[in-house]
mmCIF file of C-alpha atoms and ligand atoms in Angstrom:
data_model
loop_
_atom_site.group_PDB
_atom_site.id
_atom_site.type_symbol
_atom_site.label_atom_id
_atom_site.label_comp_id
_atom_site.label_asym_id
_atom_site.label_seq_id
_atom_site.Cartn_x
_atom_site.Cartn_y
_atom_site.Cartn_z
ATOM 1 C CA ILE H 371 171.899 99.150 125.884
ATOM 2 C CA LYS H 372 172.316 97.157 122.668
ATOM 3 C CA ASN H 373 168.922 96.236 121.269
ATOM 4 C CA ILE H 374 165.820 98.438 121.350
ATOM 5 C CA ALA H 375 162.332 97.616 120.058
ATOM 6 C CA VAL H 376 159.562 100.093 119.253
ATOM 7 C CA LEU H 377 155.817 99.480 118.994
ATOM 8 C CA THR H 378 152.597 101.440 118.491
ATOM 9 C CA SER H 379 149.547 100.339 120.435
ATOM 10 C CA GLY H 380 145.907 101.252 121.076
ATOM 11 C CA GLY H 381 144.292 104.000 119.012
ATOM 12 C CA ASP H 382 146.442 105.296 116.160
ATOM 13 C CA ALA H 383 147.322 108.971 115.909
ATOM 14 C CA PRO H 384 148.922 111.104 113.180
ATOM 15 C CA GLY H 385 152.601 111.621 113.957
ATOM 16 C CA MET H 386 153.234 108.076 115.152
ATOM 17 C CA ASN H 387 155.313 107.426 112.016
ATOM 18 C CA ALA H 388 157.411 110.521 112.685
ATOM 19 C CA ALA H 389 158.106 109.135 116.160
ATOM 20 C CA ILE H 390 158.957 105.631 114.857
ATOM 21 C CA ARG H 391 161.380 107.151 112.346
ATOM 22 C CA ALA H 392 163.078 109.236 115.039
ATOM 23 C CA VAL H 393 163.343 106.268 117.425
ATOM 24 C CA VAL H 394 164.867 103.990 114.774
ATOM 25 C CA ARG H 395 167.318 106.540 113.412
ATOM 26 C CA THR H 396 168.424 107.843 116.824
ATOM 27 C CA GLY H 397 169.125 104.272 117.935
ATOM 28 C CA ILE H 398 171.046 103.422 114.765
ATOM 29 C CA TYR H 399 173.019 106.666 115.023
ATOM 30 C CA HIS H 400 174.220 105.458 118.433
ATOM 31 C CA GLY H 401 175.095 101.976 117.138
ATOM 32 C CA ILE H 402 172.087 100.258 118.704
ATOM 33 C CA ASN H 403 170.288 97.407 116.909
ATOM 34 C CA MET H 404 166.713 98.487 116.311
ATOM 35 C CA PHE H 405 163.577 96.340 116.031
ATOM 36 C CA GLY H 406 159.958 97.067 115.138
ATOM 37 C CA VAL H 407 157.173 95.119 116.830
ATOM 38 C CA MET H 408 154.116 94.691 114.593
ATOM 39 C CA GLN H 409 150.574 95.286 115.882
ATOM 40 C CA GLY H 410 151.437 96.577 119.327
ATOM 41 C CA TYR H 411 151.558 94.096 122.199
ATOM 42 C CA GLN H 412 150.050 91.477 119.887
ATOM 43 C CA GLY H 413 153.351 91.311 118.003
ATOM 44 C CA LEU H 414 155.277 90.724 121.230
ATOM 45 C CA ILE H 415 153.072 87.704 121.882
ATOM 46 C CA THR H 416 153.232 86.316 118.331
ATOM 47 C CA ASN H 417 156.938 87.200 118.040
ATOM 48 C CA ASN H 418 156.245 89.445 115.067
ATOM 49 C CA ILE H 419 159.408 91.444 115.675
ATOM 50 C CA LYS H 420 161.591 92.564 112.778
ATOM 51 C CA PRO H 421 164.957 94.274 112.551
ATOM 52 C CA MET H 422 164.821 97.840 111.263
ATOM 53 C CA ASP H 423 167.476 99.921 109.572
ATOM 54 C CA ALA H 424 167.625 103.595 108.650
ATOM 55 C CA ARG H 425 165.964 102.841 105.286
ATOM 56 C CA SER H 426 163.020 100.955 106.852
ATOM 57 C CA VAL H 427 161.702 104.315 107.966
ATOM 58 C CA SER H 428 162.302 106.246 104.742
ATOM 59 C CA ASN H 429 159.434 108.372 103.430
ATOM 60 C CA ILE H 430 157.068 107.833 106.343
ATOM 61 C CA LEU H 431 157.398 111.168 108.142
ATOM 62 C CA HIS H 432 154.356 112.615 106.360
ATOM 63 C CA LEU H 433 152.104 109.572 106.615
ATOM 64 C CA GLY H 434 149.155 109.158 108.986
ATOM 65 C CA GLY H 435 148.516 105.804 110.667
ATOM 66 C CA THR H 436 151.477 103.679 111.708
ATOM 67 C CA ILE H 437 153.737 101.487 109.578
ATOM 68 C CA LEU H 438 154.072 99.105 112.538
ATOM 69 C CA LYS H 439 150.263 98.756 112.704
ATOM 70 C CA THR H 440 148.466 98.856 116.004
ATOM 71 C CA ALA H 441 146.029 96.612 117.823
ATOM 72 C CA ARG H 442 144.037 96.194 120.956
ATOM 73 C CA CYS H 443 145.463 93.034 122.491
ATOM 74 C CA LEU H 444 143.423 91.407 125.244
ATOM 75 C CA GLU H 445 145.961 88.621 125.787
ATOM 76 C CA PHE H 446 148.574 91.121 126.979
ATOM 77 C CA LYS H 447 146.255 91.938 129.876
ATOM 78 C CA THR H 448 146.691 88.389 131.214
ATOM 79 C CA ASP H 449 149.706 87.079 133.170
ATOM 80 C CA GLU H 450 150.169 84.309 130.583
ATOM 81 C CA GLY H 451 150.211 86.812 127.725
ATOM 82 C CA GLN H 452 152.787 89.000 129.467
ATOM 83 C CA GLU H 453 154.949 85.938 130.167
ATOM 84 C CA ILE H 454 154.966 84.938 126.466
ATOM 85 C CA ALA H 455 155.742 88.538 125.495
ATOM 86 C CA TYR H 456 158.666 88.612 127.900
ATOM 87 C CA ARG H 457 160.069 85.324 126.599
ATOM 88 C CA ASN H 458 159.968 86.666 123.037
ATOM 89 C CA LEU H 459 161.721 89.862 124.079
ATOM 90 C CA LYS H 460 164.431 87.794 125.755
ATOM 91 C CA ALA H 461 164.764 85.500 122.742
ATOM 92 C CA ASN H 462 165.470 88.572 120.606
ATOM 93 C CA ASN H 463 167.882 89.966 123.249
ATOM 94 C CA ILE H 464 165.863 93.157 123.446
ATOM 95 C CA ASP H 465 166.889 95.228 126.450
ATOM 96 C CA GLY H 466 164.853 98.378 125.890
ATOM 97 C CA LEU H 467 161.317 99.059 124.697
ATOM 98 C CA VAL H 468 159.697 102.236 123.375
ATOM 99 C CA VAL H 469 155.889 102.159 123.423
ATOM 100 C CA ILE H 470 153.862 104.750 121.535
ATOM 101 C CA GLY H 471 150.219 104.940 122.605
ATOM 102 C CA GLY H 472 147.670 106.187 125.083
ATOM 103 C CA ASP H 473 146.702 105.411 128.655
ATOM 104 C CA GLY H 474 145.879 101.725 127.999
ATOM 105 C CA THR H 475 149.262 101.243 126.352
ATOM 106 C CA PHE H 476 151.001 102.918 129.292
ATOM 107 C CA THR H 477 149.060 100.849 131.845
ATOM 108 C CA GLY H 478 150.249 97.687 130.075
ATOM 109 C CA ALA H 479 153.817 98.984 129.813
ATOM 110 C CA LYS H 480 153.983 99.894 133.487
ATOM 111 C CA ARG H 481 152.828 96.454 134.577
ATOM 112 C CA PHE H 482 155.166 94.686 132.123
ATOM 113 C CA GLY H 483 158.153 96.814 133.114
ATOM 114 C CA GLU H 484 157.610 96.345 136.844
ATOM 115 C CA LYS H 485 157.034 92.617 136.595
ATOM 116 C CA TYR H 486 160.021 91.703 134.420
ATOM 117 C CA GLY H 487 162.392 94.612 134.916
ATOM 118 C CA VAL H 488 162.104 95.571 131.237
ATOM 119 C CA LYS H 489 163.306 99.105 130.535
ATOM 120 C CA VAL H 490 160.388 100.968 128.981
ATOM 121 C CA ILE H 491 159.943 104.538 127.769
ATOM 122 C CA GLY H 492 156.516 105.794 126.687
ATOM 123 C CA ILE H 493 155.680 108.288 123.945
ATOM 124 C CA PRO H 494 152.224 109.868 124.375
ATOM 125 C CA GLY H 495 150.487 109.107 121.078
ATOM 126 C CA THR H 496 146.776 109.866 121.200
ATOM 127 C CA ILE H 497 144.536 112.488 119.628
ATOM 128 C CA ASP H 498 142.632 112.783 122.937
ATOM 129 C CA ASN H 499 145.374 114.728 124.789
ATOM 130 C CA ASP H 500 144.400 112.896 127.969
ATOM 131 C CA LEU H 501 147.768 112.214 129.597
ATOM 132 C CA SER H 502 149.526 114.267 132.264
ATOM 133 C CA GLY H 503 153.094 115.405 131.707
ATOM 134 C CA SER H 504 152.706 116.489 128.084
ATOM 135 C CA ASP H 505 150.868 119.693 127.214
ATOM 136 C CA PHE H 506 150.194 118.194 123.785
ATOM 137 C CA THR H 507 150.056 114.510 122.914
ATOM 138 C CA LEU H 508 151.071 113.291 119.480
ATOM 139 C CA GLY H 509 148.213 113.545 116.963
ATOM 140 C CA TYR H 510 146.162 116.043 118.939
ATOM 141 C CA ASP H 511 147.150 119.045 116.814
ATOM 142 C CA THR H 512 146.503 117.236 113.523
ATOM 143 C CA ALA H 513 143.106 116.054 114.774
ATOM 144 C CA ILE H 514 142.123 119.644 115.610
ATOM 145 C CA ASN H 515 143.232 120.766 112.141
ATOM 146 C CA THR H 516 141.127 118.022 110.578
ATOM 147 C CA VAL H 517 138.122 119.033 112.678
ATOM 148 C CA ILE H 518 138.332 122.706 111.770
ATOM 149 C CA GLU H 519 138.740 121.913 108.081
ATOM 150 C CA ALA H 520 135.505 119.919 108.263
ATOM 151 C CA ILE H 521 133.708 122.602 110.287
ATOM 152 C CA ASP H 522 134.730 125.313 107.802
ATOM 153 C CA LYS H 523 132.934 123.323 105.115
ATOM 154 C CA ILE H 524 129.890 122.763 107.302
ATOM 155 C CA ARG H 525 129.821 126.495 108.081
ATOM 156 C CA ASP H 526 129.435 127.273 104.359
ATOM 157 C CA THR H 527 126.314 125.171 104.047
ATOM 158 C CA ALA H 528 125.013 126.214 107.479
ATOM 159 C CA ASP H 529 125.273 129.844 106.475
ATOM 160 C CA ALA H 530 123.664 129.340 103.088
ATOM 161 C CA HIS H 531 120.577 127.738 104.642
ATOM 162 C CA ASP H 532 120.303 129.457 108.075
ATOM 163 C CA ARG H 533 120.995 126.184 109.801
ATOM 164 C CA LEU H 534 121.942 125.108 113.291
ATOM 165 C CA PHE H 535 124.569 122.363 113.265
ATOM 166 C CA PHE H 536 125.529 120.067 116.121
ATOM 167 C CA ILE H 537 128.950 118.576 115.418
ATOM 168 C CA GLU H 538 130.261 115.732 117.528
ATOM 169 C CA VAL H 539 134.031 115.429 117.908
ATOM 170 C CA MET H 540 136.266 112.768 119.462
ATOM 171 C CA GLY H 541 138.329 112.896 122.648
ATOM 172 C CA ARG H 542 136.748 110.230 124.857
ATOM 173 C CA ASP H 543 136.451 111.786 128.355
ATOM 174 C CA SER H 544 138.578 114.746 127.366
ATOM 175 C CA GLY H 545 137.139 117.977 125.947
ATOM 176 C CA CYS H 546 140.505 119.151 124.589
ATOM 177 C CA ILE H 547 139.727 118.624 120.880
ATOM 178 C CA ALA H 548 136.270 120.145 121.333
ATOM 179 C CA LEU H 549 137.523 123.263 123.119
ATOM 180 C CA ARG H 550 140.382 124.059 120.743
ATOM 181 C CA SER H 551 138.340 123.366 117.636
ATOM 182 C CA SER H 552 135.538 125.569 118.932
ATOM 183 C CA ILE H 553 137.939 128.503 119.264
ATOM 184 C CA ALA H 554 139.617 127.837 115.923
ATOM 185 C CA SER H 555 136.350 127.450 114.012
ATOM 186 C CA GLY H 556 134.404 130.218 115.747
ATOM 187 C CA ALA H 557 131.709 127.880 117.024
ATOM 188 C CA GLU H 558 128.748 129.487 118.817
ATOM 189 C CA ALA H 559 128.918 127.016 121.702
ATOM 190 C CA VAL H 560 130.852 124.005 122.919
ATOM 191 C CA LEU H 561 129.710 121.217 125.241
ATOM 192 C CA LEU H 562 132.540 119.620 127.206
ATOM 193 C CA PRO H 563 132.679 116.537 129.426
ATOM 194 C CA GLU H 564 134.500 118.581 132.076
ATOM 195 C CA VAL H 565 131.824 121.275 132.377
ATOM 196 C CA GLU H 566 128.139 121.035 133.144
ATOM 197 C CA THR H 567 126.083 123.012 130.648
ATOM 198 C CA SER H 568 122.303 122.776 130.819
ATOM 199 C CA VAL H 569 120.256 122.576 127.647
ATOM 200 C CA ASN H 570 118.448 125.737 128.802
ATOM 201 C CA GLU H 571 121.700 127.685 128.995
ATOM 202 C CA LEU H 572 122.570 126.506 125.517
ATOM 203 C CA ILE H 573 119.168 127.522 124.174
ATOM 204 C CA GLU H 574 119.492 130.979 125.749
ATOM 205 C CA LYS H 575 122.782 131.450 124.000
ATOM 206 C CA LEU H 576 121.469 130.298 120.627
ATOM 207 C CA ALA H 577 118.378 132.468 121.014
ATOM 208 C CA LEU H 578 120.551 135.497 121.684
ATOM 209 C CA GLY H 579 122.523 134.758 118.532
ATOM 210 C CA ALA H 580 119.312 134.442 116.533
ATOM 211 C CA ALA H 581 117.992 137.729 118.001
ATOM 212 C CA THR H 582 121.213 139.491 116.996
ATOM 213 C CA LYS H 583 120.911 138.161 113.451
ATOM 214 C CA LYS H 584 123.341 135.260 113.370
ATOM 215 C CA SER H 585 122.569 133.479 110.144
ATOM 216 C CA SER H 586 123.933 130.137 111.283
ATOM 217 C CA SER H 587 125.088 128.488 114.453
ATOM 218 C CA ILE H 588 127.536 125.727 115.183
ATOM 219 C CA VAL H 589 127.573 123.812 118.436
ATOM 220 C CA ILE H 590 130.464 121.450 119.079
ATOM 221 C CA VAL H 591 129.653 118.466 121.270
ATOM 222 C CA ALA H 592 132.504 116.437 122.784
ATOM 223 C CA GLU H 593 131.750 112.718 122.471
ATOM 224 C CA GLY H 594 132.201 112.319 126.230
ATOM 225 C CA HIS H 595 129.626 114.994 127.112
ATOM 226 C CA LYS H 596 127.582 113.791 130.077
ATOM 227 C CA GLN H 597 124.132 114.607 128.669
ATOM 228 C CA GLY H 598 124.558 112.554 125.542
ATOM 229 C CA GLY H 599 125.942 112.864 122.050
ATOM 230 C CA ALA H 600 125.153 115.396 119.337
ATOM 231 C CA TYR H 601 121.892 113.661 118.327
ATOM 232 C CA ASP H 602 120.551 113.703 121.909
ATOM 233 C CA ILE H 603 121.448 117.333 122.459
ATOM 234 C CA ALA H 604 120.025 118.387 119.082
ATOM 235 C CA LYS H 605 116.747 116.659 119.874
ATOM 236 C CA LYS H 606 116.452 118.303 123.298
ATOM 237 C CA VAL H 607 117.217 121.750 121.880
ATOM 238 C CA LYS H 608 114.761 121.384 119.020
ATOM 239 C CA GLU H 609 111.925 120.623 121.448
ATOM 240 C CA THR H 610 111.928 124.245 122.676
ATOM 241 C CA PHE H 611 114.038 126.183 120.172
ATOM 242 C CA ASP H 612 113.016 125.809 116.574
ATOM 243 C CA HIS H 613 114.413 128.949 115.024
ATOM 244 C CA TYR H 614 116.812 127.196 112.634
ATOM 245 C CA ASP H 615 116.726 124.085 110.519
ATOM 246 C CA THR H 616 118.721 121.677 112.723
ATOM 247 C CA LYS H 617 121.338 119.196 111.473
ATOM 248 C CA VAL H 618 123.769 116.809 113.138
ATOM 249 C CA THR H 619 127.222 115.679 111.941
ATOM 250 C CA ILE H 620 129.343 113.080 113.701
ATOM 251 C CA LEU H 621 132.889 113.537 112.420
ATOM 252 C CA GLY H 622 134.027 110.075 113.587
ATOM 253 C CA HIS H 623 137.203 108.342 112.508
ATOM 254 C CA LEU H 624 138.280 110.857 109.904
ATOM 255 C CA GLN H 625 139.688 112.672 112.953
ATOM 256 C CA ARG H 626 142.240 109.894 113.394
ATOM 257 C CA GLY H 627 143.747 110.010 109.937
ATOM 258 C CA GLY H 628 145.569 112.314 107.598
ATOM 259 C CA SER H 629 149.061 113.617 107.131
ATOM 260 C CA PRO H 630 150.434 114.963 110.429
ATOM 261 C CA SER H 631 150.699 118.737 110.847
ATOM 262 C CA SER H 632 154.160 120.307 111.051
ATOM 263 C CA PHE H 633 153.596 120.500 114.799
ATOM 264 C CA ASP H 634 153.008 116.740 115.101
ATOM 265 C CA ARG H 635 155.895 115.862 112.764
ATOM 266 C CA ILE H 636 158.241 117.928 114.907
ATOM 267 C CA LEU H 637 156.742 116.710 118.176
ATOM 268 C CA GLY H 638 156.971 113.063 117.031
ATOM 269 C CA SER H 639 160.587 113.591 116.007
ATOM 270 C CA ARG H 640 161.478 115.247 119.317
ATOM 271 C CA LEU H 641 159.734 112.604 121.403
ATOM 272 C CA GLY H 642 161.276 109.694 119.468
ATOM 273 C CA PHE H 643 164.739 111.230 119.738
ATOM 274 C CA ALA H 644 164.264 111.880 123.477
ATOM 275 C CA ALA H 645 162.883 108.381 124.152
ATOM 276 C CA VAL H 646 165.998 106.642 122.824
ATOM 277 C CA ASN H 647 168.300 109.118 124.566
ATOM 278 C CA ALA H 648 166.433 108.392 127.817
ATOM 279 C CA LEU H 649 166.990 104.647 127.409
ATOM 280 C CA ILE H 650 170.680 105.262 126.676
ATOM 281 C CA ALA H 651 170.855 107.374 129.849
ATOM 282 C CA GLY H 652 169.485 104.400 131.815
ATOM 283 C CA GLU H 653 165.973 105.763 132.367
ATOM 284 C CA SER H 654 162.955 103.482 132.633
ATOM 285 C CA ALA H 655 159.210 103.632 133.384
ATOM 286 C CA GLN H 656 159.194 107.237 132.138
ATOM 287 C CA MET H 657 157.185 109.069 129.532
ATOM 288 C CA VAL H 658 158.752 111.729 127.319
ATOM 289 C CA GLY H 659 156.478 114.725 126.949
ATOM 290 C CA LEU H 660 156.294 118.346 125.872
ATOM 291 C CA ARG H 661 156.106 120.891 128.691
ATOM 292 C CA GLY H 662 156.266 124.497 127.609
ATOM 293 C CA ASN H 663 158.664 124.152 124.707
ATOM 294 C CA ASP H 664 160.878 121.591 126.425
ATOM 295 C CA ILE H 665 160.904 117.814 126.289
ATOM 296 C CA LYS H 666 160.731 116.462 129.835
ATOM 297 C CA LEU H 667 160.442 113.077 131.517
ATOM 298 C CA THR H 668 157.434 112.209 133.670
ATOM 299 C CA SER H 669 157.012 108.842 135.373
ATOM 300 C CA ILE H 670 154.476 106.693 133.552
ATOM 301 C CA GLU H 671 152.623 106.395 136.826
ATOM 302 C CA GLU H 672 152.209 110.167 137.027
ATOM 303 C CA ALA H 673 151.319 110.419 133.331
ATOM 304 C CA LEU H 674 148.418 108.057 133.982
ATOM 305 C CA SER H 675 147.072 110.015 136.934
ATOM 306 C CA ASN H 676 145.478 113.390 137.199
ATOM 307 C CA HIS H 677 144.783 114.207 133.563
ATOM 308 C CA SER H 678 141.215 115.142 134.284
ATOM 309 C CA PHE H 679 141.492 118.833 133.568
ATOM 310 C CA LYS H 680 143.805 120.004 130.799
ATOM 311 C CA LEU H 681 141.590 122.727 129.371
ATOM 312 C CA GLU H 682 143.229 126.166 129.168
ATOM 313 C CA ASP H 683 141.482 128.735 131.409
ATOM 314 C CA ASP H 684 141.638 131.578 128.907
ATOM 315 C CA LEU H 685 140.184 129.415 126.136
ATOM 316 C CA MET H 686 137.338 128.436 128.459
ATOM 317 C CA GLU H 687 136.618 132.081 129.203
ATOM 318 C CA MET H 688 136.819 133.037 125.543
ATOM 319 C CA THR H 689 134.170 130.577 124.385
ATOM 320 C CA ASP H 690 131.445 132.881 125.725
ATOM 321 C CA VAL H 691 133.121 136.147 124.834
ATOM 322 C CA LEU H 692 134.152 135.575 121.236
ATOM 323 C CA SER H 693 130.935 133.924 120.137
ATOM 324 C CA ILE H 694 128.557 136.838 120.845
HETATM 325 P P1 ADP N 486 145.242 103.339 124.232
HETATM 326 O O1 ADP N 486 146.683 103.027 124.454
HETATM 327 O O2 ADP N 486 145.028 104.142 122.981
HETATM 328 O O3 ADP N 486 144.573 103.907 125.464
HETATM 329 P P2 ADP N 486 143.908 100.761 124.758
HETATM 330 O O4 ADP N 486 143.188 101.220 125.970
HETATM 331 O O5 ADP N 486 143.193 99.906 123.789
HETATM 332 O O6 ADP N 486 144.496 101.958 123.882
HETATM 333 O O7 ADP N 486 145.204 99.970 125.232
HETATM 334 C C1 ADP N 486 146.111 99.429 124.300
HETATM 335 C C2 ADP N 486 146.575 98.069 124.741
HETATM 336 O O8 ADP N 486 147.299 98.166 125.977
HETATM 337 C C3 ADP N 486 145.471 97.075 125.053
HETATM 338 O O9 ADP N 486 144.936 96.508 123.890
HETATM 339 C C4 ADP N 486 146.242 96.056 125.890
HETATM 340 O O10 ADP N 486 146.990 95.189 125.074
HETATM 341 C C5 ADP N 486 147.195 96.955 126.680
HETATM 342 N N1 ADP N 486 146.645 97.178 128.030
HETATM 343 C C6 ADP N 486 145.669 98.033 128.401
HETATM 344 N N2 ADP N 486 145.393 97.937 129.719
HETATM 345 C C7 ADP N 486 146.217 96.973 130.205
HETATM 346 C C8 ADP N 486 146.429 96.365 131.492
HETATM 347 N N3 ADP N 486 145.710 96.755 132.566
HETATM 348 N N4 ADP N 486 147.371 95.407 131.593
HETATM 349 C C9 ADP N 486 148.096 95.022 130.517
HETATM 350 N N5 ADP N 486 147.934 95.524 129.292
HETATM 351 C C10 ADP N 486 147.028 96.498 129.115
#
């Protein structure tokens, strides 16, 4: 393999820059010409592909976002778009591609790789942690840290005023961010997309807390929760349980940004390093991921399937026990 390109696509996640740096430097270390594709698949179509050297990735390890930018590119979903992308890859003699992104990015990569025989390795970069084959996806840990930092601040004001806060966190259909941040912030309750919790059950729990003199309560609502977002839940609860002054906070996109945690810097570095080594070893259509404390390959096809339940059993059990 002589020429490798790297791109970031879909939603950005902290740690993507650490992965880009590792990809570029591992390739250069092995004498491979390295290229960066700007704005995800969009840059393949517009031929926005630039050579990268070891210095192009200096001082980015600690930065959130992605120096290669990212985009949602509808044209890449069409046959015509993929054809143009392939022609541009060929024109630049690129024989290996590393894509950093989430399930949409991987779906595109799988189709592109199968259709044109392009060698592709995926790096799971999404705060949602919704891919199989990696216990943690890149950005997930930083997002949880950002969430708990925000909740700690909300807890101060909640406590001062005897308030009940409903805090909505990201994760799309995955409750991973919600579950971990509920444990790490000592939330009174958490509502997950994967679990049915009735409003009555929630009220019972909050009432018990109030009866045992909890001065404030925090309920974390995953954005993908089936009975609605934090505003809907807060409204339903308030109709029958009016013990506290009730407030709602939607954390939103601040969860996507910020300097990556040490965990995500190391994970990004490991995954970038492993992705290039996999291409050198002749692998394709694989995702590099963290399993236990090892970096392992999983086929992109498998990574895309069966990610519906990644919540740790003991954490699930603890949510009721530790919040009494
Ligand atoms: P994420 O990778 O974070 O899940 P998206 O779902 O937006 O983000 O996907 C990123 C990009 O991947 C899309 O903008 C599109 O260019 C490409 N993509 C997604 N699905 C497909 C598909 N079925 N075929 C080809 N490309 C796709």
